[in-house]
């Protein structure tokens, strides 16, 4: 506070006399909601869990060490990040062309694509996941079709393994990537592409040297959103994964719902939160750097 | 059958998206007051409404308020002293957790006027819980794969993947209780000597069948889906889930040999705001005419023996707890599970990765 | 701060362009552009209507017109971004209809500079060379040449947002010429600059164009800009070319009233055209007064016409005796008002039987303007007059 008032005194008279920025008040409802519905319950959960923990500090540290360095936890951590990374890349590869198409589409075709991407969100994630099971099962539509046209003789293992998790999660998370990329791509001045072309660049060169770099902050934002959402997933991997596809959120769920071990669940949740915040910090630095080099 | 172990997922599956929005079963009848009950939602809730809540309100004027929530939430509510529930309609295993947290009040069996307590066998009653429906974890199989009664009969044969080839499923830890009992029976332990479970022996037996398990199921819907989609041909499954897809035409059937019986029960909360109404409700709900809805609509067995008189022979044949089926089942020991679940969970976490 | 400093630095080195050694001015042999019946329609609307033009190698040629006249569309068709609905574009005699934009080999400067925001100044200028797969060494050499040419030699490491508008324009210019294109297309390149900077850039662009001997096709709506830079100007109006010619010709001898008005202040005095005489054409005002113009007008006797005269050609003297002669037209009137525009005084003079006539006089220190209501005589040479057909 002292530092703040000292800084104020050094301002020019004109700046000091300026009225405070009231537009910040517009954020008040959002802030209040975030604090009341997210921050306070979460802090209460952690605080109460640790207050109720039976045993001293030494026992708590021992529990934390046993839990966070246990083989199941570390394996789940590795699995979680591997799946999140793969899903992020897959969604990026699929989403980038779709987002690009949306920026160029005129008339109803664009709306139809947007609708096709967003429409599944009007049903619950459970329903959507079960629909995948109908498609990807051993006797599902995909395998039956491939067998009928003679491409394969044995059914492809598309479900109840890592591939199933990746397909299911990529599908669910695709819209986040597409819509984020779309927003970034819309802000790219088409004149720049025309300039590149007019100056002798081929379509591919224009993409590599101009369009992609300018869409990069959208790629980063989209990747971060998808990654952060991915590491918290548990319904899709629980339904579509195999025996080994255990993600952190599934462990937390089990500690909470099955073992009713709140300290363990709280510790795992905190570790997941820490990973998420660390990723966000990296993202923040990256976008900051981006602004420094003057990209729009 | 819906399901009894209460997790967030199951509620979602049951379609109860709104976790804490009370449902009023009838118009407010202020004079007689109300009773607030937790149930698992979905088809279970609908059937209860039709056969119990609505007749109860008509007869007593007491309105029934439904709050679908999870065991974890109930525990949290009890711990924080913010419990607004009077009655929990939940799996017996979940009620044992609540009872351990000293959340449940004694059932006033002596004061019952609708139901004769003697019509409820002792194994379904405790001081603080009254079992009101039965469900079974059975051996389900594909009738096309195992035609002409060629299916494995009992868990030793289920474990024999050479003689009975095909992908299988068993219950996941995430569903609350993995099928350690079946693993022991497969390893030669008699049905009535399963408890207390020898955890090491059970997991060793589980390891033998693990390569043939396509996926462990953690929700009743998943086990049914895999069986209906022919992704598996054999599996442990709740009888109601299997019956539901069989009724829709899936070529699946139950082998009742060595099935496990579980109990759905009522518990009344300590310090319930409507304690008198709650006691009256449980009394009302335990009578045969109230219990008969679950067998008819969802293939749950009744706990009131009088209820069997109201069912046809064909209905009885497919019901857990029927005289015929009682001869080939064992009752799940939820107290053992309550005391050992955390330990089994830790063992499972390591075992599943091997 | 960066902007002010660097602009001052740039202004402090006026001789830089002339000192550059390469390449020496040569008579351009490449870069001839011909448009034949070039047409573009959007729906029912014909935005470019059968335009025909022939631009010589090394010529600075401007397309001038108001917005919506089709000048930018014409340029975009030449660049290859817009597909013509009819006609042909020939580069050095060859039809380039099927050639995609990136293969046409034109340098291009865009309206809002279109500087790549994620690239440094150096990389922006290097872009056309790298797109053509030049080796690094050659790129570095050529980029520094181009940056020196536009006096941005020290700015290679900067990013676009660190540059002023004028500097960004120079980057765009360097980028357009760095690969020595025979033809550079410019689309309102100075539109976003303030007036002083614009004039300065006009001079620079013109000097660079002459030094490099390149053909420039330049689109602008600013007639002063077009006249100060161009060898020839085409004035476009509603998708058609109204007139093509050197700046002096289109300014002094407009083909129609539109061109006359568009290129600057113009008096267009309406009347009836009298029969042709040996000594010129005459226009009879509604008041009966006669004005003369040299013969050669395309108007026939009896038709409605307009006498065109630029305000700065008219002399103004106090008095009421307006008698013309064989070399002078004269009109009597009264001062309506006078506006001080800095270098000139602009009078509006009421004349019987016609709209007020505008007269521009050089302003001079200590000379009081004529008061409103003062009777004056307007006088101008017959040779500077032109009779145009009345507007439909």
Short mmCIF file of C-alpha atoms in Angstrom, two decimals, chain C:
data_model
loop_
_atom_site.label_atom_id
_atom_site.label_comp_id
_atom_site.label_asym_id
_atom_site.label_seq_id
_atom_site.Cartn_x
_atom_site.Cartn_y
_atom_site.Cartn_z
CA UNK C 1 9.14 9.63 -30.12
CA UNK C 2 10.67 7.14 -32.47
CA UNK C 3 8.50 8.41 -35.28
CA UNK C 4 9.47 12.08 -35.00
CA UNK C 5 13.18 11.41 -34.67
CA UNK C 6 13.48 9.05 -37.55
CA UNK C 7 11.39 11.18 -39.85
CA UNK C 8 13.60 14.15 -39.10
CA UNK C 9 16.63 12.02 -39.75
CA UNK C 10 15.20 10.96 -43.05
CA UNK C 11 14.40 14.51 -44.06
CA UNK C 12 17.95 15.56 -43.20
CA UNK C 13 19.40 13.46 -46.01
CA UNK C 14 17.81 14.73 -49.19
CA UNK C 15 20.67 13.68 -51.45
CA UNK C 16 20.61 10.02 -50.49
CA UNK C 17 18.69 8.80 -53.49
CA UNK C 18 20.89 10.56 -56.00
CA UNK C 19 24.05 9.20 -54.44
CA UNK C 20 23.10 5.60 -54.88
CA UNK C 21 25.18 3.83 -57.42
CA UNK C 22 22.98 1.02 -58.62
CA UNK C 23 21.44 0.45 -60.90
CA UNK C 24 22.15 3.21 -63.36
CA UNK C 25 19.10 4.75 -65.06
CA UNK C 26 18.47 2.97 -68.29
CA UNK C 27 15.91 3.31 -70.96
CA UNK C 28 13.33 0.76 -69.89
CA UNK C 29 12.63 -1.92 -72.43
CA UNK C 30 10.44 -4.19 -70.34
CA UNK C 31 7.24 -3.38 -68.57
CA UNK C 32 4.79 -2.40 -71.29
CA UNK C 33 1.19 -2.94 -70.24
CA UNK C 34 -1.77 -2.99 -72.52
CA UNK C 35 -5.39 -3.31 -71.50
CA UNK C 36 -7.86 -4.30 -74.22
CA UNK C 37 -11.56 -3.95 -73.54
CA UNK C 38 -11.03 -4.90 -69.88
CA UNK C 39 -14.41 -5.46 -68.22
CA UNK C 40 -15.58 -6.47 -64.77
CA UNK C 41 -19.14 -6.96 -63.64
CA UNK C 42 -20.50 -7.61 -60.16
CA UNK C 43 -24.02 -8.88 -60.66
CA UNK C 44 -25.85 -6.36 -62.83
CA UNK C 45 -23.36 -3.65 -62.19
CA UNK C 46 -20.49 -3.08 -64.60
CA UNK C 47 -17.73 -1.64 -62.47
CA UNK C 48 -15.08 -1.64 -65.20
CA UNK C 49 -16.45 -1.09 -68.67
CA UNK C 50 -14.29 -2.04 -71.64
CA UNK C 51 -11.20 -0.11 -70.59
CA UNK C 52 -8.44 0.19 -73.18
CA UNK C 53 -5.03 1.55 -72.28
CA UNK C 54 -1.47 1.32 -73.47
CA UNK C 55 1.32 2.03 -70.98
CA UNK C 56 4.89 2.35 -72.20
CA UNK C 57 7.90 0.77 -70.44
CA UNK C 58 9.23 3.15 -67.79
CA UNK C 59 6.10 5.25 -67.78
CA UNK C 60 4.52 6.55 -64.57
CA UNK C 61 0.84 6.09 -65.28
CA UNK C 62 -1.96 7.01 -62.89
CA UNK C 63 -5.54 5.84 -62.74
CA UNK C 64 -7.38 8.77 -61.23
CA UNK C 65 -11.02 8.88 -60.24
CA UNK C 66 -13.47 9.19 -57.39
CA UNK C 67 -14.28 6.18 -55.25
CA UNK C 68 -16.39 3.68 -57.14
CA UNK C 69 -14.97 4.71 -60.50
CA UNK C 70 -13.38 1.27 -61.02
CA UNK C 71 -9.73 2.27 -60.68
CA UNK C 72 -8.84 -0.16 -57.89
CA UNK C 73 -10.74 -2.99 -59.57
CA UNK C 74 -8.75 -2.32 -62.73
CA UNK C 75 -5.49 -2.48 -60.78
CA UNK C 76 -6.56 -5.69 -59.05
CA UNK C 77 -7.29 -7.26 -62.43
CA UNK C 78 -3.82 -6.30 -63.61
CA UNK C 79 -2.35 -7.75 -60.40
CA UNK C 80 -4.31 -10.95 -60.93
CA UNK C 81 -6.44 -10.85 -57.80
CA UNK C 82 -9.65 -10.16 -59.66
CA UNK C 83 -10.67 -12.19 -62.69
CA UNK C 84 -11.85 -10.05 -65.62
CA UNK C 85 -15.21 -10.78 -67.24
CA UNK C 86 -13.95 -9.63 -70.59
CA UNK C 87 -10.97 -8.19 -72.43
CA UNK C 88 -7.27 -8.90 -72.15
CA UNK C 89 -4.24 -7.76 -70.16
CA UNK C 90 -0.96 -7.86 -72.03
CA UNK C 91 2.46 -7.60 -70.42
CA UNK C 92 5.15 -6.88 -73.02
CA UNK C 93 2.77 -8.18 -75.64
CA UNK C 94 1.80 -11.40 -73.90
CA UNK C 95 -1.62 -12.15 -72.48
CA UNK C 96 -1.26 -12.85 -68.77
CA UNK C 97 -4.86 -13.87 -68.13
CA UNK C 98 -3.82 -17.39 -67.11
CA UNK C 99 -0.82 -16.30 -65.00
CA UNK C 100 -1.47 -16.39 -61.23
CA UNK C 101 -0.63 -13.25 -59.23
CA UNK C 102 2.57 -14.61 -57.72
CA UNK C 103 3.95 -15.39 -61.19
CA UNK C 104 3.21 -12.03 -62.76
CA UNK C 105 6.36 -10.57 -61.25
CA UNK C 106 4.91 -7.20 -60.32
CA UNK C 107 6.02 -5.18 -57.36
CA UNK C 108 3.08 -4.10 -55.28
CA UNK C 109 2.38 -1.37 -52.75
CA UNK C 110 -0.91 -1.49 -50.91
CA UNK C 111 -3.19 1.11 -49.46
CA UNK C 112 -2.52 0.33 -45.78
CA UNK C 113 1.08 -0.75 -46.44
CA UNK C 114 0.30 -4.44 -45.64
CA UNK C 115 3.54 -4.73 -43.69
CA UNK C 116 3.84 -8.23 -42.18
CA UNK C 117 3.49 -7.47 -38.49
CA UNK C 118 5.39 -10.51 -37.28
CA UNK C 119 8.49 -9.88 -39.39
CA UNK C 120 11.28 -7.36 -38.97
CA UNK C 121 11.77 -4.56 -41.47
CA UNK C 122 14.61 -6.55 -43.02
CA UNK C 123 12.51 -9.69 -43.38
CA UNK C 124 9.59 -7.72 -44.78
CA UNK C 125 11.80 -6.36 -47.52
CA UNK C 126 13.47 -9.74 -48.01
CA UNK C 127 10.08 -11.43 -48.43
CA UNK C 128 9.84 -11.31 -52.24
CA UNK C 129 13.45 -12.52 -52.54
CA UNK C 130 13.00 -15.42 -50.13
CA UNK C 131 9.77 -16.35 -51.90
CA UNK C 132 11.92 -16.59 -55.02
CA UNK C 133 14.45 -18.74 -53.17
CA UNK C 134 17.32 -16.32 -53.32
CA UNK C 135 20.48 -17.28 -51.42
CA UNK C 136 21.03 -15.59 -48.06
CA UNK C 137 24.00 -13.55 -49.15
CA UNK C 138 22.24 -12.13 -52.18
CA UNK C 139 19.19 -11.40 -50.07
CA UNK C 140 21.22 -9.43 -47.52
CA UNK C 141 22.93 -7.43 -50.23
CA UNK C 142 19.78 -6.58 -52.10
CA UNK C 143 17.73 -5.79 -48.99
CA UNK C 144 20.30 -3.33 -47.70
CA UNK C 145 20.39 -1.72 -51.14
CA UNK C 146 16.59 -1.33 -51.08
CA UNK C 147 16.56 -0.03 -47.51
CA UNK C 148 19.28 2.51 -48.36
CA UNK C 149 17.23 3.57 -51.35
CA UNK C 150 14.25 4.39 -49.13
CA UNK C 151 16.55 5.79 -46.42
CA UNK C 152 15.78 3.13 -43.85
CA UNK C 153 19.28 1.66 -43.76
CA UNK C 154 19.44 1.67 -39.97
CA UNK C 155 15.97 0.22 -39.41
CA UNK C 156 16.39 -3.36 -40.54
CA UNK C 157 15.96 -4.86 -37.07
CA UNK C 158 12.87 -2.90 -36.15
CA UNK C 159 9.34 -4.21 -36.23
CA UNK C 160 6.45 -2.63 -38.02
CA UNK C 161 4.78 -1.26 -34.91
CA UNK C 162 7.95 0.63 -34.04
CA UNK C 163 7.75 2.62 -37.28
CA UNK C 164 5.84 5.75 -38.19
CA UNK C 165 3.34 5.72 -41.03
CA UNK C 166 5.87 7.28 -43.39
CA UNK C 167 8.48 4.72 -42.48
CA UNK C 168 6.05 1.88 -42.96
CA UNK C 169 5.30 3.29 -46.38
CA UNK C 170 9.02 3.27 -47.19
CA UNK C 171 9.25 -0.36 -46.09
CA UNK C 172 6.37 -1.21 -48.40
CA UNK C 173 8.11 0.64 -51.20
CA UNK C 174 11.43 -1.10 -50.60
CA UNK C 175 9.65 -4.44 -50.51
CA UNK C 176 7.98 -3.71 -53.86
CA UNK C 177 11.19 -2.79 -55.69
CA UNK C 178 13.74 -5.04 -54.00
CA UNK C 179 13.59 -7.67 -56.73
CA UNK C 180 13.80 -5.12 -59.57
CA UNK C 181 10.38 -5.69 -61.04
CA UNK C 182 9.75 -4.14 -64.42
CA UNK C 183 6.31 -3.01 -63.22
CA UNK C 184 5.21 -1.77 -59.83
CA UNK C 185 1.51 -1.51 -58.99
CA UNK C 186 0.54 1.00 -56.31
CA UNK C 187 -2.91 1.21 -54.80
CA UNK C 188 -3.44 4.57 -53.06
CA UNK C 189 -0.11 4.11 -51.31
CA UNK C 190 -0.08 7.54 -49.68
CA UNK C 191 -3.74 7.69 -48.70
CA UNK C 192 -3.06 7.24 -44.99
CA UNK C 193 -0.31 9.85 -44.68
CA UNK C 194 -0.72 13.46 -43.65
CA UNK C 195 -0.35 16.15 -46.29
CA UNK C 196 3.27 17.18 -45.78
CA UNK C 197 4.56 13.65 -45.59
CA UNK C 198 2.53 12.75 -48.63
CA UNK C 199 4.21 15.43 -50.71
CA UNK C 200 7.61 14.30 -49.56
CA UNK C 201 6.85 10.69 -50.45
CA UNK C 202 5.52 11.71 -53.85
CA UNK C 203 8.91 13.18 -54.65
CA UNK C 204 10.75 10.13 -53.39
CA UNK C 205 8.59 7.64 -55.24
CA UNK C 206 8.97 9.62 -58.43
CA UNK C 207 12.74 9.82 -58.06
CA UNK C 208 13.09 6.12 -57.39
CA UNK C 209 10.85 5.29 -60.32
CA UNK C 210 12.95 7.36 -62.67
CA UNK C 211 16.21 6.03 -61.28
CA UNK C 212 15.14 2.43 -61.68
CA UNK C 213 13.35 3.04 -64.96
CA UNK C 214 10.39 0.98 -63.92
CA UNK C 215 6.81 1.17 -65.09
CA UNK C 216 4.45 2.35 -62.37
CA UNK C 217 0.71 1.88 -62.49
CA UNK C 218 -0.57 4.14 -59.77
CA UNK C 219 -4.10 4.37 -58.39
CA UNK C 220 -5.21 7.49 -56.57
CA UNK C 221 -8.22 9.68 -55.99
CA UNK C 222 -6.02 12.72 -55.29
CA UNK C 223 -5.68 14.80 -58.47
CA UNK C 224 -2.71 16.80 -57.20
CA UNK C 225 -0.84 13.62 -56.42
CA UNK C 226 -1.62 12.21 -59.85
CA UNK C 227 -0.54 15.40 -61.61
CA UNK C 228 2.67 15.90 -59.66
CA UNK C 229 3.96 12.37 -60.27
CA UNK C 230 2.53 11.02 -63.50
CA UNK C 231 3.73 11.00 -67.05
CA UNK C 232 0.17 10.36 -68.05
CA UNK C 233 -3.14 10.15 -66.25
CA UNK C 234 -6.30 8.26 -67.09
CA UNK C 235 -9.40 9.80 -65.52
CA UNK C 236 -11.97 7.15 -64.68
CA UNK C 237 -15.63 7.84 -64.18
CA UNK C 238 -18.19 5.12 -63.52
CA UNK C 239 -16.06 2.36 -64.96
CA UNK C 240 -15.05 4.19 -68.10
CA UNK C 241 -12.06 6.25 -69.10
CA UNK C 242 -13.11 9.83 -69.73
CA UNK C 243 -9.71 11.06 -70.80
CA UNK C 244 -6.07 10.01 -71.03
CA UNK C 245 -3.19 12.43 -71.30
CA UNK C 246 -0.24 14.16 -69.66
CA UNK C 247 -1.12 16.16 -66.50
CA UNK C 248 -0.97 19.56 -68.26
CA UNK C 249 -3.23 18.45 -71.04
CA UNK C 250 -5.94 16.89 -68.90
CA UNK C 251 -5.82 19.90 -66.60
CA UNK C 252 -5.98 22.56 -69.24
CA UNK C 253 -8.00 20.77 -71.93
CA UNK C 254 -10.48 18.49 -70.11
CA UNK C 255 -12.56 16.31 -72.39
CA UNK C 256 -15.76 17.03 -70.46
CA UNK C 257 -17.08 18.97 -67.46
CA UNK C 258 -16.50 16.00 -65.13
CA UNK C 259 -12.79 15.88 -65.91
CA UNK C 260 -12.59 19.65 -65.67
CA UNK C 261 -14.12 19.70 -62.21
CA UNK C 262 -12.34 16.62 -60.94
CA UNK C 263 -8.84 17.95 -61.63
CA UNK C 264 -9.36 21.19 -59.71
CA UNK C 265 -11.49 24.29 -59.32
CA UNK C 266 -13.21 25.00 -62.60
CA UNK C 267 -15.70 27.60 -63.91
CA UNK C 268 -18.24 26.11 -66.29
CA UNK C 269 -20.36 28.92 -67.64
CA UNK C 270 -23.52 27.66 -69.35
CA UNK C 271 -24.92 29.07 -72.57
CA UNK C 272 -25.90 28.36 -76.17
CA UNK C 273 -23.23 27.66 -78.75
CA UNK C 274 -23.29 30.12 -81.64
CA UNK C 275 -22.48 29.07 -85.20
CA UNK C 276 -18.79 28.50 -85.94
CA UNK C 277 -16.74 31.50 -87.00
CA UNK C 278 -13.29 31.62 -88.51
CA UNK C 279 -11.85 33.13 -85.40
CA UNK C 280 -13.27 30.59 -82.99
CA UNK C 281 -16.40 29.39 -81.25
CA UNK C 282 -18.76 31.61 -79.34
CA UNK C 283 -21.04 30.94 -76.41
CA UNK C 284 -24.08 33.15 -75.83
CA UNK C 285 -25.05 33.54 -72.18
CA UNK C 286 -28.72 33.86 -71.21
CA UNK C 287 -27.97 37.56 -70.63
CA UNK C 288 -27.02 37.88 -74.29
CA UNK C 289 -23.36 38.39 -73.48
CA UNK C 290 -20.94 36.55 -75.78
CA UNK C 291 -17.84 34.63 -74.71
CA UNK C 292 -15.24 33.23 -77.13
CA UNK C 293 -13.04 30.21 -77.29
CA UNK C 294 -10.52 28.94 -79.86
CA UNK C 295 -12.05 26.84 -82.62
CA UNK C 296 -11.69 23.11 -82.64
CA UNK C 297 -14.50 22.45 -80.24
CA UNK C 298 -16.45 19.32 -80.94
CA UNK C 299 -19.71 21.15 -80.40
CA UNK C 300 -22.13 22.09 -83.11
CA UNK C 301 -23.94 25.40 -83.33
CA UNK C 302 -27.25 25.78 -81.52
CA UNK C 303 -26.49 23.19 -78.88
CA UNK C 304 -26.18 23.88 -75.17
CA UNK C 305 -22.58 24.20 -74.08
CA UNK C 306 -20.27 25.29 -71.30
CA UNK C 307 -17.31 27.57 -71.35
CA UNK C 308 -14.49 26.12 -69.22
CA UNK C 309 -11.99 28.44 -67.56
CA UNK C 310 -9.71 27.79 -64.54
CA UNK C 311 -10.13 30.37 -61.72
CA UNK C 312 -6.43 31.26 -61.72
CA UNK C 313 -6.57 32.33 -65.39
CA UNK C 314 -9.05 35.13 -64.68
CA UNK C 315 -7.96 38.69 -63.94
CA UNK C 316 -10.10 40.88 -61.78
CA UNK C 317 -10.23 44.70 -61.98
CA UNK C 318 -12.51 47.18 -60.24
CA UNK C 319 -14.96 48.85 -62.61
CA UNK C 320 -18.03 48.10 -64.68
CA UNK C 321 -16.88 48.39 -68.28
CA UNK C 322 -16.76 44.79 -69.53
CA UNK C 323 -15.80 44.83 -73.15
CA UNK C 324 -14.09 41.79 -74.60
CA UNK C 325 -11.87 41.65 -77.62
CA UNK C 326 -10.63 39.01 -80.09
CA UNK C 327 -8.08 37.84 -77.49
CA UNK C 328 -9.92 38.44 -74.25
CA UNK C 329 -13.24 37.47 -72.76
CA UNK C 330 -14.74 39.93 -70.29
CA UNK C 331 -17.68 39.78 -67.87
CA UNK C 332 -19.06 42.41 -65.48
CA UNK C 333 -20.04 41.41 -61.97
CA UNK C 334 -20.04 42.21 -58.28
CA UNK C 335 -17.92 40.67 -55.52
CA UNK C 336 -20.05 38.24 -53.55
CA UNK C 337 -17.41 37.20 -51.05
CA UNK C 338 -13.70 36.57 -50.68
CA UNK C 339 -11.98 33.67 -48.93
CA UNK C 340 -8.35 33.79 -47.78
CA UNK C 341 -6.68 30.44 -48.51
CA UNK C 342 -3.11 31.35 -47.63
CA UNK C 343 -1.29 31.58 -50.92
CA UNK C 344 -4.40 32.67 -52.80
CA UNK C 345 -7.51 34.81 -52.39
CA UNK C 346 -10.58 33.06 -53.74
CA UNK C 347 -13.36 35.36 -54.91
CA UNK C 348 -16.90 34.41 -55.74
CA UNK C 349 -18.27 36.93 -58.23
CA UNK C 350 -21.95 37.32 -59.08
CA UNK C 351 -22.42 37.64 -62.83
CA UNK C 352 -25.71 38.32 -64.54
CA UNK C 353 -27.30 35.19 -66.04
CA UNK C 354 -24.96 32.57 -64.72
CA UNK C 355 -23.75 30.88 -61.53
CA UNK C 356 -21.14 32.80 -59.48
CA UNK C 357 -17.72 32.73 -61.10
CA UNK C 358 -14.71 31.67 -59.03
CA UNK C 359 -11.52 33.68 -59.36
CA UNK C 360 -8.19 32.86 -57.71
CA UNK C 361 -5.63 35.62 -57.18
CA UNK C 362 -2.20 35.40 -55.64
CA UNK C 363 -2.39 36.86 -52.18
CA UNK C 364 0.14 39.58 -51.45
CA UNK C 365 1.28 41.26 -48.25
CA UNK C 366 -0.49 44.54 -47.46
CA UNK C 367 -3.09 44.28 -50.22
CA UNK C 368 -6.63 44.47 -48.89
CA UNK C 369 -9.15 42.19 -50.63
CA UNK C 370 -11.93 43.84 -52.63
CA UNK C 371 -15.03 44.40 -50.51
CA UNK C 372 -18.27 42.50 -51.09
CA UNK C 373 -20.60 44.29 -53.45
CA UNK C 374 -17.79 46.07 -55.32
CA UNK C 375 -18.40 46.18 -59.11
CA UNK C 376 -15.63 44.38 -60.99
CA UNK C 377 -14.70 43.25 -64.47
CA UNK C 378 -13.47 39.69 -65.04
CA UNK C 379 -11.08 39.21 -67.95
CA UNK C 380 -9.27 36.15 -69.34
CA UNK C 381 -7.55 35.09 -72.51
CA UNK C 382 -9.68 33.45 -75.17
CA UNK C 383 -6.81 30.98 -75.68
CA UNK C 384 -7.28 29.62 -72.14
CA UNK C 385 -11.01 29.05 -72.69
CA UNK C 386 -12.58 25.86 -73.86
CA UNK C 387 -16.14 25.14 -74.92
CA UNK C 388 -17.44 21.77 -73.73
CA UNK C 389 -20.71 20.02 -74.49
CA UNK C 390 -23.30 20.46 -71.74
CA UNK C 391 -23.69 17.57 -69.31
CA UNK C 392 -26.59 15.28 -70.16
#
